[in-house]
Short mmCIF file of C-alpha atoms in Angstrom, two decimals:
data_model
loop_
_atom_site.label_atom_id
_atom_site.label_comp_id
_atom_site.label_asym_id
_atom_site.label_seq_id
_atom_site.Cartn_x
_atom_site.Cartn_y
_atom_site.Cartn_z
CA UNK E 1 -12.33 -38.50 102.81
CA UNK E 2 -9.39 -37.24 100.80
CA UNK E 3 -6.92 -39.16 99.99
CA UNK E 4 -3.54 -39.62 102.84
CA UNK E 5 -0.55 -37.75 100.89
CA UNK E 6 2.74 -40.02 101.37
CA UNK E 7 5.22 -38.55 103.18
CA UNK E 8 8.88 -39.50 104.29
CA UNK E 9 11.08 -37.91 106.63
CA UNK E 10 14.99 -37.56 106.00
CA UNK E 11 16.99 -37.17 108.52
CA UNK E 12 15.81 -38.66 112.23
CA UNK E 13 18.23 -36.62 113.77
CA UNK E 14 16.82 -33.84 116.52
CA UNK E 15 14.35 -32.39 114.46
CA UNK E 16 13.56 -35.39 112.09
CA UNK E 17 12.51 -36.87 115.05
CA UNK E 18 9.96 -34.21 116.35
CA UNK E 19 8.80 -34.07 112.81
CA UNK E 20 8.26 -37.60 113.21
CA UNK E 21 6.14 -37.23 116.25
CA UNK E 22 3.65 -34.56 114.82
CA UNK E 23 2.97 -36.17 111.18
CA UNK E 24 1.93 -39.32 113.76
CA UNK E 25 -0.39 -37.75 115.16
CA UNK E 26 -1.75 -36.31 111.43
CA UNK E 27 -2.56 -40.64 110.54
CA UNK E 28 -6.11 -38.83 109.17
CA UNK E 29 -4.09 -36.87 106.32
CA UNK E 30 -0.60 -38.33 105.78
CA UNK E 31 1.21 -41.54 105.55
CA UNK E 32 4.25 -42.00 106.89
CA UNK E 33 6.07 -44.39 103.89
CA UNK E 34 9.43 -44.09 104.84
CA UNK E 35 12.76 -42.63 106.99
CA UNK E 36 15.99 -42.11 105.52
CA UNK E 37 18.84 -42.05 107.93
CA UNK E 38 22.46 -43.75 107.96
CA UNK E 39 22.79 -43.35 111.65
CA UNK E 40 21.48 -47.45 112.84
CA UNK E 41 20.85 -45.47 116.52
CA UNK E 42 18.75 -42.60 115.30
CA UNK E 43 16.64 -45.20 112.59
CA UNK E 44 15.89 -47.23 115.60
CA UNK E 45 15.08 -44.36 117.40
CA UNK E 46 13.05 -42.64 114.83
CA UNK E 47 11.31 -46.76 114.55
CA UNK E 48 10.64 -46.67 118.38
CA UNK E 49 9.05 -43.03 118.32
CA UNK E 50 6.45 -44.68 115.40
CA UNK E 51 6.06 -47.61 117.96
CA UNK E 52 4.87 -45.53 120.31
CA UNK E 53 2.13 -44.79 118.46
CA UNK E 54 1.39 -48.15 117.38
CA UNK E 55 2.24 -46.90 113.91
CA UNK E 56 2.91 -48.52 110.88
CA UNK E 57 6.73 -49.18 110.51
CA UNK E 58 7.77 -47.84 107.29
CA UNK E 59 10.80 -48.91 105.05
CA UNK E 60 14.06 -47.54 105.89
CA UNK E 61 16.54 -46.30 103.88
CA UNK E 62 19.95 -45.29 104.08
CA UNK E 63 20.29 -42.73 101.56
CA UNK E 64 17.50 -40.59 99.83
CA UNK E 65 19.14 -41.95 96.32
CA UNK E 66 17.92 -46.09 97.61
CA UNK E 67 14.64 -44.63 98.31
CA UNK E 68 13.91 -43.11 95.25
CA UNK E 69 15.16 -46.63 93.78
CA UNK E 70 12.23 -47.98 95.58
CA UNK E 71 9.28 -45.50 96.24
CA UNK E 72 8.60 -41.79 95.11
CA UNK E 73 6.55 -40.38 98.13
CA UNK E 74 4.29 -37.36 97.36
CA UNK E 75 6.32 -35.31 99.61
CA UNK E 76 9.29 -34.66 101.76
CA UNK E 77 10.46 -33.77 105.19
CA UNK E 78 14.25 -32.60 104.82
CA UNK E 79 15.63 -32.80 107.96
CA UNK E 80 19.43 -33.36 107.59
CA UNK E 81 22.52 -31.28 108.12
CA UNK E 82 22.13 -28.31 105.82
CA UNK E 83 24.80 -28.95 103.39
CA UNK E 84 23.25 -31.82 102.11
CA UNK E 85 19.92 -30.20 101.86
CA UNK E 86 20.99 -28.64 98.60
CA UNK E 87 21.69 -31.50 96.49
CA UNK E 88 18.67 -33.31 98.04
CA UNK E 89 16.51 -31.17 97.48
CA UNK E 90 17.02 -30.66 93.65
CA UNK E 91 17.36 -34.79 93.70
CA UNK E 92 13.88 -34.76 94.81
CA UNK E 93 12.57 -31.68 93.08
CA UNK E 94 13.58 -33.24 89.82
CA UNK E 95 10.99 -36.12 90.48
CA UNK E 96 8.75 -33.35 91.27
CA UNK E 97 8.08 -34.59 95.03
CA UNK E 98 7.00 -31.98 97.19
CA UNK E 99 9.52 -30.67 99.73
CA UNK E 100 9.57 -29.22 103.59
CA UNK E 101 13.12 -28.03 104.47
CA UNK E 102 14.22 -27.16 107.75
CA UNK E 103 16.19 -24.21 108.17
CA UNK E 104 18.80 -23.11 106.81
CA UNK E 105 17.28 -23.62 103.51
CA UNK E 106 21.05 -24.51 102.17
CA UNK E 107 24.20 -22.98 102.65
CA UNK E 108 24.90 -20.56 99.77
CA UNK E 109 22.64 -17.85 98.65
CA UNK E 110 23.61 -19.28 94.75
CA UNK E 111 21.91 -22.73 96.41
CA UNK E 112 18.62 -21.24 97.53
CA UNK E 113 18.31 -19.71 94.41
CA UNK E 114 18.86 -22.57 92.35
CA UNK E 115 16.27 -24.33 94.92
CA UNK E 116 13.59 -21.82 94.70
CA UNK E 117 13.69 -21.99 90.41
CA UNK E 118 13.88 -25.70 90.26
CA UNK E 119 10.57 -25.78 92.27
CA UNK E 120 9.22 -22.54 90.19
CA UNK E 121 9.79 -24.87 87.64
CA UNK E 122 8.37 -27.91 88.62
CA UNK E 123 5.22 -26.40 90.14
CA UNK E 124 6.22 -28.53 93.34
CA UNK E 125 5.26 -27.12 96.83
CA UNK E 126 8.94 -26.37 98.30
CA UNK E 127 8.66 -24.80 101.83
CA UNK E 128 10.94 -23.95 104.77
CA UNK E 129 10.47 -24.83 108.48
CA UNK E 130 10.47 -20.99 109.57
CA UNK E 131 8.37 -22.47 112.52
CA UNK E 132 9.14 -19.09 114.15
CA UNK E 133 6.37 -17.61 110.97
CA UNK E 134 3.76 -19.61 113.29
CA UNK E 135 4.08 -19.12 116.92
CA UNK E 136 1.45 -16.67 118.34
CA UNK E 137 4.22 -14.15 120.10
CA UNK E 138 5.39 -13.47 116.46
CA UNK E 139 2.69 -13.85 114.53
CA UNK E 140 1.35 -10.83 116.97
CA UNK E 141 4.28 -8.86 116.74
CA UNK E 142 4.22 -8.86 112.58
CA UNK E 143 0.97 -8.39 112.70
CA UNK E 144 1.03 -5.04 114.82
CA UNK E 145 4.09 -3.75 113.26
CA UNK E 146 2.20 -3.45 110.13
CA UNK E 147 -0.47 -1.67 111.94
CA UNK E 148 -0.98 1.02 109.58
CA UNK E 149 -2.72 2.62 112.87
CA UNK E 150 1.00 3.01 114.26
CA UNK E 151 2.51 4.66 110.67
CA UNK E 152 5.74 3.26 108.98
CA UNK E 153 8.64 1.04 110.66
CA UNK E 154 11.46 3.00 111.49
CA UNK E 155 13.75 0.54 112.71
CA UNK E 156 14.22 -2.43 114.97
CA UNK E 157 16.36 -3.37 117.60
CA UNK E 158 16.35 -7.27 118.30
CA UNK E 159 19.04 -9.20 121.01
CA UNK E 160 19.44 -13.15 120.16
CA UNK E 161 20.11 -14.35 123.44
CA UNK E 162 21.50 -17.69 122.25
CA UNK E 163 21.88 -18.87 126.19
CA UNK E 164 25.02 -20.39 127.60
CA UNK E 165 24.40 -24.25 127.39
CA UNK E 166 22.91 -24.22 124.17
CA UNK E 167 26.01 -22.32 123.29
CA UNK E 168 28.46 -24.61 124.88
CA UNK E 169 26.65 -27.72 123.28
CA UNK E 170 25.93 -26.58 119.95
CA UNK E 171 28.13 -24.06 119.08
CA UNK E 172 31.50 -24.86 120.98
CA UNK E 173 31.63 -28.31 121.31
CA UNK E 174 29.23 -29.88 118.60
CA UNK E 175 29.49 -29.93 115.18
CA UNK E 176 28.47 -26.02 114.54
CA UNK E 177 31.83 -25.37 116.19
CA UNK E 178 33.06 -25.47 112.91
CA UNK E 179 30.75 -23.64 110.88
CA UNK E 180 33.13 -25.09 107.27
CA UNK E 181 31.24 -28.33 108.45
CA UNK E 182 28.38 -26.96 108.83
CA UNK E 183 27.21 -23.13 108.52
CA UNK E 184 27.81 -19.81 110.57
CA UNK E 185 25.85 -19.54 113.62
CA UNK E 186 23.91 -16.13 111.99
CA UNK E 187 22.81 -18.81 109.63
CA UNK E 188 22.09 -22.00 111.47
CA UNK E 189 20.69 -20.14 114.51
CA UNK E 190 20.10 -16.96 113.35
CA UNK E 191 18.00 -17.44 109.49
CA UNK E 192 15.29 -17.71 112.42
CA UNK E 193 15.31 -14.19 113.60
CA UNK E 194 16.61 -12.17 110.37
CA UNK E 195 13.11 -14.13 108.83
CA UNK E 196 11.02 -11.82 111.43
CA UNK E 197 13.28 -8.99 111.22
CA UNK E 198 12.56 -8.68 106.84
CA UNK E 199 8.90 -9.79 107.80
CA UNK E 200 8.25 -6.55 110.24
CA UNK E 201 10.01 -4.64 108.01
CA UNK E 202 8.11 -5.47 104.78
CA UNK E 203 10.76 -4.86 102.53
CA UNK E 204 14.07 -6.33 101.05
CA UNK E 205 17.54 -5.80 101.97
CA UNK E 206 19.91 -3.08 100.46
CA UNK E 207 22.87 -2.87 102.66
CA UNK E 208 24.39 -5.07 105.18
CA UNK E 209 27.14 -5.07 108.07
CA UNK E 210 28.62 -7.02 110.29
CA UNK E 211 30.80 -7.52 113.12
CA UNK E 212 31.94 -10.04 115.55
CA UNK E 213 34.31 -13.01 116.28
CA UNK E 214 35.46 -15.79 118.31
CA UNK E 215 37.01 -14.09 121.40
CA UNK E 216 36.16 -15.98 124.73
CA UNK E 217 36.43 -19.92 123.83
CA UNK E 218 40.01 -20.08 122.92
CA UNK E 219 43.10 -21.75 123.84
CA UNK E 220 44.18 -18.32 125.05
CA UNK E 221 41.26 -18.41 128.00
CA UNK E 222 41.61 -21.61 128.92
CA UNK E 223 42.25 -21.14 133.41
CA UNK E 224 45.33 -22.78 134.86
CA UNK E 225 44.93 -25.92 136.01
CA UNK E 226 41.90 -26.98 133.74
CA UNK E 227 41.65 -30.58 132.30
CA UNK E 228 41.40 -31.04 128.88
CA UNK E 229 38.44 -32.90 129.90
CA UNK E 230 35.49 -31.85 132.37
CA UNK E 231 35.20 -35.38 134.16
CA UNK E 232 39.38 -35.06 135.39
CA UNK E 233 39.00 -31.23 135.84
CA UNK E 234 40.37 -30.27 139.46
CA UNK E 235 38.43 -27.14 138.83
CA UNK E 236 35.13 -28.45 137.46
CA UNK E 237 32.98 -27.68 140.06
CA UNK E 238 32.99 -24.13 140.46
CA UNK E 239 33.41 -23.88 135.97
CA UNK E 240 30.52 -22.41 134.67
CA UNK E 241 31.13 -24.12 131.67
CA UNK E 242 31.14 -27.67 133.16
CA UNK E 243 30.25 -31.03 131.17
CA UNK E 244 29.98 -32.64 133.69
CA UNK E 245 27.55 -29.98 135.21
CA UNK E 246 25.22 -29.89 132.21
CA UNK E 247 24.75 -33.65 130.94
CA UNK E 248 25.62 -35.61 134.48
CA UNK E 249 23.98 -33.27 137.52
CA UNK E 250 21.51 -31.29 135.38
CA UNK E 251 20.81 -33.80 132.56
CA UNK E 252 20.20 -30.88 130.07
CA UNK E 253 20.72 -31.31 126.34
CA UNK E 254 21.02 -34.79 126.45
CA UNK E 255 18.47 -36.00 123.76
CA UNK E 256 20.85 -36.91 121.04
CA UNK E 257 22.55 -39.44 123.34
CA UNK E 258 21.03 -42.41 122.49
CA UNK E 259 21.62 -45.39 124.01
CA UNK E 260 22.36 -48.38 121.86
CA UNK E 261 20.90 -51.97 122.99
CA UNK E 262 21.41 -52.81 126.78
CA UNK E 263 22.47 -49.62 127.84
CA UNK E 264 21.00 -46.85 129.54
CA UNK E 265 21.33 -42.94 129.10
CA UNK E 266 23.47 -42.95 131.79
CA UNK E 267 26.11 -44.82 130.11
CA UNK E 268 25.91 -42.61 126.99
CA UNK E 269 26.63 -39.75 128.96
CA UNK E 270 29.93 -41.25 131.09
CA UNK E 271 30.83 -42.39 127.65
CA UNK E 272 30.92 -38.41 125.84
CA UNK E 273 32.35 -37.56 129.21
CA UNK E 274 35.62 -39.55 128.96
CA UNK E 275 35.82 -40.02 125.51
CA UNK E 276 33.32 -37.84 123.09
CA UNK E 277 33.32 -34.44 121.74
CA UNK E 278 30.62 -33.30 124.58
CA UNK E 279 32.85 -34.21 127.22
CA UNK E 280 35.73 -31.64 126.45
CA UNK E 281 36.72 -28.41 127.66
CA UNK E 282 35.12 -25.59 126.35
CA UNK E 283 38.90 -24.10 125.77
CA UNK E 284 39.99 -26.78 124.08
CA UNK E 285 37.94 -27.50 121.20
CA UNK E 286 38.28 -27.09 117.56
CA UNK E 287 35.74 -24.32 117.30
CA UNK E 288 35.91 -21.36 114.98
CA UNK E 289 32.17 -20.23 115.24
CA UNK E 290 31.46 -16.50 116.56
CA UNK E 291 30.66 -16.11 120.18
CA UNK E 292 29.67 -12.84 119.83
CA UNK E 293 27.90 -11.28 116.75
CA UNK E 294 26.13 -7.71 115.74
CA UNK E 295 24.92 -6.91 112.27
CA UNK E 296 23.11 -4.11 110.81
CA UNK E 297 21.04 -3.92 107.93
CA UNK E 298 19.04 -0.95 105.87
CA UNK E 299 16.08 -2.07 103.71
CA UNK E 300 14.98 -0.53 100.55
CA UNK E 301 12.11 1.05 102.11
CA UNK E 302 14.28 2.73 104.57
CA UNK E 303 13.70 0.98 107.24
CA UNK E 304 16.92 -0.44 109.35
CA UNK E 305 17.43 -3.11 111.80
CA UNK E 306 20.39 -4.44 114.59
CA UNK E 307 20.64 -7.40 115.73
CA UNK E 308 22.88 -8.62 118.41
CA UNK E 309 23.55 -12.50 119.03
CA UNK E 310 24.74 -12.81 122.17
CA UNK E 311 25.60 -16.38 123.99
CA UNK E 312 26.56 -15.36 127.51
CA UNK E 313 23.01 -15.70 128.85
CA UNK E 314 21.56 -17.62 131.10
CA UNK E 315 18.50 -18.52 128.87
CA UNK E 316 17.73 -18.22 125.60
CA UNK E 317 15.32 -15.66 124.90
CA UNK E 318 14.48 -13.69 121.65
CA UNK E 319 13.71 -9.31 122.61
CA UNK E 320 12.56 -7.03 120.10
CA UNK E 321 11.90 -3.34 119.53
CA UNK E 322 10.30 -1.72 117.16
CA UNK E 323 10.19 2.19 116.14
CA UNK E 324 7.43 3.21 114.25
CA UNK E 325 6.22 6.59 113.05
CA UNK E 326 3.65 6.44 115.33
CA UNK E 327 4.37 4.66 117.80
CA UNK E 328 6.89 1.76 119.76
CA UNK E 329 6.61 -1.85 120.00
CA UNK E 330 8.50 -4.17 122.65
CA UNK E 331 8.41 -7.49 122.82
CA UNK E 332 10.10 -9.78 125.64
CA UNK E 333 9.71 -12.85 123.90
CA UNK E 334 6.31 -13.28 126.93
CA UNK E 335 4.78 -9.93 126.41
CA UNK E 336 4.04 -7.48 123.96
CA UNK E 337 3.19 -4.01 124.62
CA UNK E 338 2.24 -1.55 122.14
CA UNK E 339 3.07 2.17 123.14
CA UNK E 340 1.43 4.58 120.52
CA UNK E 341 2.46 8.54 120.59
CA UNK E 342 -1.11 9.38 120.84
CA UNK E 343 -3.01 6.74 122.70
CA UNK E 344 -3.43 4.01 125.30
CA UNK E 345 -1.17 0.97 125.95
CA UNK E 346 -2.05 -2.04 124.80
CA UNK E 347 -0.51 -5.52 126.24
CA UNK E 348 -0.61 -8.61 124.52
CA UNK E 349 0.41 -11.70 126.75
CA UNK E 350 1.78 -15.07 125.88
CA UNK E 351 3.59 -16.21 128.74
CA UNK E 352 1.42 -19.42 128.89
CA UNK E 353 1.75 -20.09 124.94
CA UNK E 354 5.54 -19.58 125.20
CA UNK E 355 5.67 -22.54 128.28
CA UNK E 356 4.14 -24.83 125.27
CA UNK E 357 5.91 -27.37 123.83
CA UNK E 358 7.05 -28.01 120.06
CA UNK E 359 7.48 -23.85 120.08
CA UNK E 360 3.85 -23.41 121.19
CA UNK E 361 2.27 -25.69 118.61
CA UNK E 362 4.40 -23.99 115.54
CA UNK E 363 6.39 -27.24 114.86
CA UNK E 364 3.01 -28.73 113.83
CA UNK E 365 1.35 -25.63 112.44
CA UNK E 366 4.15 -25.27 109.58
CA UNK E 367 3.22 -29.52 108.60
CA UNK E 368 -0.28 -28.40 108.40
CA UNK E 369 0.55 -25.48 106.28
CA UNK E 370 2.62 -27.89 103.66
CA UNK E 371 0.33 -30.05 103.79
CA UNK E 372 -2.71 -27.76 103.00
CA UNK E 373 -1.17 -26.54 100.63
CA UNK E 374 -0.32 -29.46 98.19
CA UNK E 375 -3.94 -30.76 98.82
CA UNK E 376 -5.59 -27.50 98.38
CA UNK E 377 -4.23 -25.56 95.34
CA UNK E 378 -5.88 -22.42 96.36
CA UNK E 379 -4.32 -22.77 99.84
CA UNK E 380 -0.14 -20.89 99.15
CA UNK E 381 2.34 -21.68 102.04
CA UNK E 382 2.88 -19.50 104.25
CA UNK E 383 7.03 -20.15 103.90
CA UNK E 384 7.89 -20.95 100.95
CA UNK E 385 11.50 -20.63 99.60
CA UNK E 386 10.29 -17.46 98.58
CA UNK E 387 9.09 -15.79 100.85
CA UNK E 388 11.90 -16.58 103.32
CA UNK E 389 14.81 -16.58 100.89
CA UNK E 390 15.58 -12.58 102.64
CA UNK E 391 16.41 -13.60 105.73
CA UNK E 392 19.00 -16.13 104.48
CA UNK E 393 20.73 -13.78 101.71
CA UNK E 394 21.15 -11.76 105.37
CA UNK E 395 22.67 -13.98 107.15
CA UNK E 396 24.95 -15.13 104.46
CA UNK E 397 25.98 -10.98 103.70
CA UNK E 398 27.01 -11.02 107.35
CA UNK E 399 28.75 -13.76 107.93
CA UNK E 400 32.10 -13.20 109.38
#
């Protein structure tokens, strides 16, 4: 049996914790010798998920500097807020520890670049949670659109549909509301999506544009008579927008509130309600992120793409079409057909895989690719920084 790489996770946050979950279940191949994370609620969290499993409790640390006082694992989940994934991971990369980022790789294209040399130089495996890279709906749809069957890309049409209460959580009144704290929404949520648009395409990026703003959640739209808080709205019931609606009635999006000792989930919730960020008024936040967003790109084999990110939908979906010399390709984020100029139709289903959880087994696929590849020099990541770096140079050209 080979020998169980060391592994930490920083960051125990949303997806620290997921990553958390799957490298559990991996006890044949990893270790899991530590968790860095400041937050006392989310390192007790991240401690009970471990529990769970009747894991091993590792050392925690607060900082990734005290646990490089103490241990130097083999490798690295990076699972913090992106701008501190820069200096992190060049902290780490220096040691020459092995590194798994999740998206966005940083927040400057000057960053990733700086990133993807350091581990050039090193020789250390540095890869990016582009989970999207291994789900079977689009690894099917790059396959096929480089079908040489179906002739040359022309150009692709893809809609983001971001989906209302992810939108109002994330994006209006959480902390990507303010994409100077944080990054623009093309980056944070959309890295994702220009990843598969420069992987269909097969080529990298000559020209970019971009246009878009906030225009909806603004002081400006706020309706008479609304609260500045959901819970003592008069009109909160019939708000489509509610707080109240979302965390209380529906109990959506509600993972991050953790409870501390003696309370229940419940209690977090009335607490945001009255008194945290989450419980506000969508029109009267501090948000400067897009709500709307289109950008259009040409590649330098003459290829070009649009892509729209739209939050005012009910659910967030991903749809994409693809013009090829030879053919069309569309893409519902369930079902693919393929429509050649000469030929029969071809249907590709995934309705079931899509229903999956942890993005129909991608979350764990991409951990099992970094790990392969650090204990298998023949074996090269699928993501690495460069092979992904495109999609972020992108989003950061169309940032507005």
């Amino acid at each position: 049996m080979s020998k169980k790489i060391e592994i930490a996770v920083i960051g125990a946050g949303n997806r620290g914790s997921k990553y958390l979950t799957l490298l559990a279940e991996m006890q044949d191949q990893v270790r899991i010798s530590a968790i860095v994370e400041p937050d006392r609620l989310r390192a007790a969290n991240a401690s009970n998920i471990l529990r769970s499993f009747s894991y091993p409790q590792p050392e925690i640390f607060t900082s990734c500097e005290d646990m490089l006082k103490t241990i130097t694992p083999g490798a690295v989940v990076i699972a913090t807020p992106e701008r501190e994934h820069f200096a992190q991971a060049m902290q780490l990369l220096d040691r020459g520890i092995n590194i798994l980022i999740e998206k966005p790789l940083a927040v400057t294209i000057n960053q990733c670049e700086q990133i993807a040399e350091k581990a050039h130089k090193t020789g250390a495996v540095a890869g990016v949670c582009h989970i999207l890279r291994y789900h079977p709906y689009f690894e099917t749809l790059i396959h096929l659109a480089h079908d040489v069957s179906l002739g040359e890309v022309v150009s692709v049409t893809h809609r983001l549909d971001v989906g209302i209460d992810r939108a109002t959580h994330t994006f209006v009144r959480g902390p990507w509301g303010m994409p100077e704290l944080t990054s623009p929404m093309i980056l944070s949520k959309g890295c994702h999506d220009l990843d598969i648009i420069a992987a269909i395409t097969g080529s990298k990026v000559r020209d970019v544009y971009s246009i878009g703003g906030r225009h909806f959640f603004t002081h400006e739209k706020r309706p008479d008579h609304a609260a500045d808080r959901c819970i003592y709205c008069p009109i909160e019931t019939g708000c489509r927008f509610s707080a109240v609606d979302l965390y209380q009635r529906r109990k959506e999006w509600i993972s991050g509130f953790i409870p501390y000792d003696g309370e229940t989930v419940e209690t977090v919730i009335n607490r945001q309600l009255k008194n945290g960020e989450y419980g506000r008024c969508v029109f009267n936040c501090n948000n400067t992120a897009v709500d709307r967003q289109i950008v259009t790109a040409s590649f330098d084999n003459g290829a070009v793409a649009t892509v729209t990110m739209n939050l005012f939908t009910a659910e967030d979906n991903r749809d994409t079409h693809i013009s090829l010399t030879g053919g069309e390709i569309h893409g519902n984020g369930k079902i693919i057909k393929v429509i050649p100029l000469r030929g029969s139709e071809r249907v590709y289903d995934f309705t079931d895989a899509a229903s999956q959880p942890y993005h129909a087994g991608a979350d764990k696929a991409v951990l099992v690719d970094f790990i392969s590849s650090i204990t298998n020099p023949e074996h090269k990541m699928r993501t690495t920084i460069n092979e992904v770096i495109e999609s972020h140079r992108i989003c950061m050209l169309a940032s507005v």
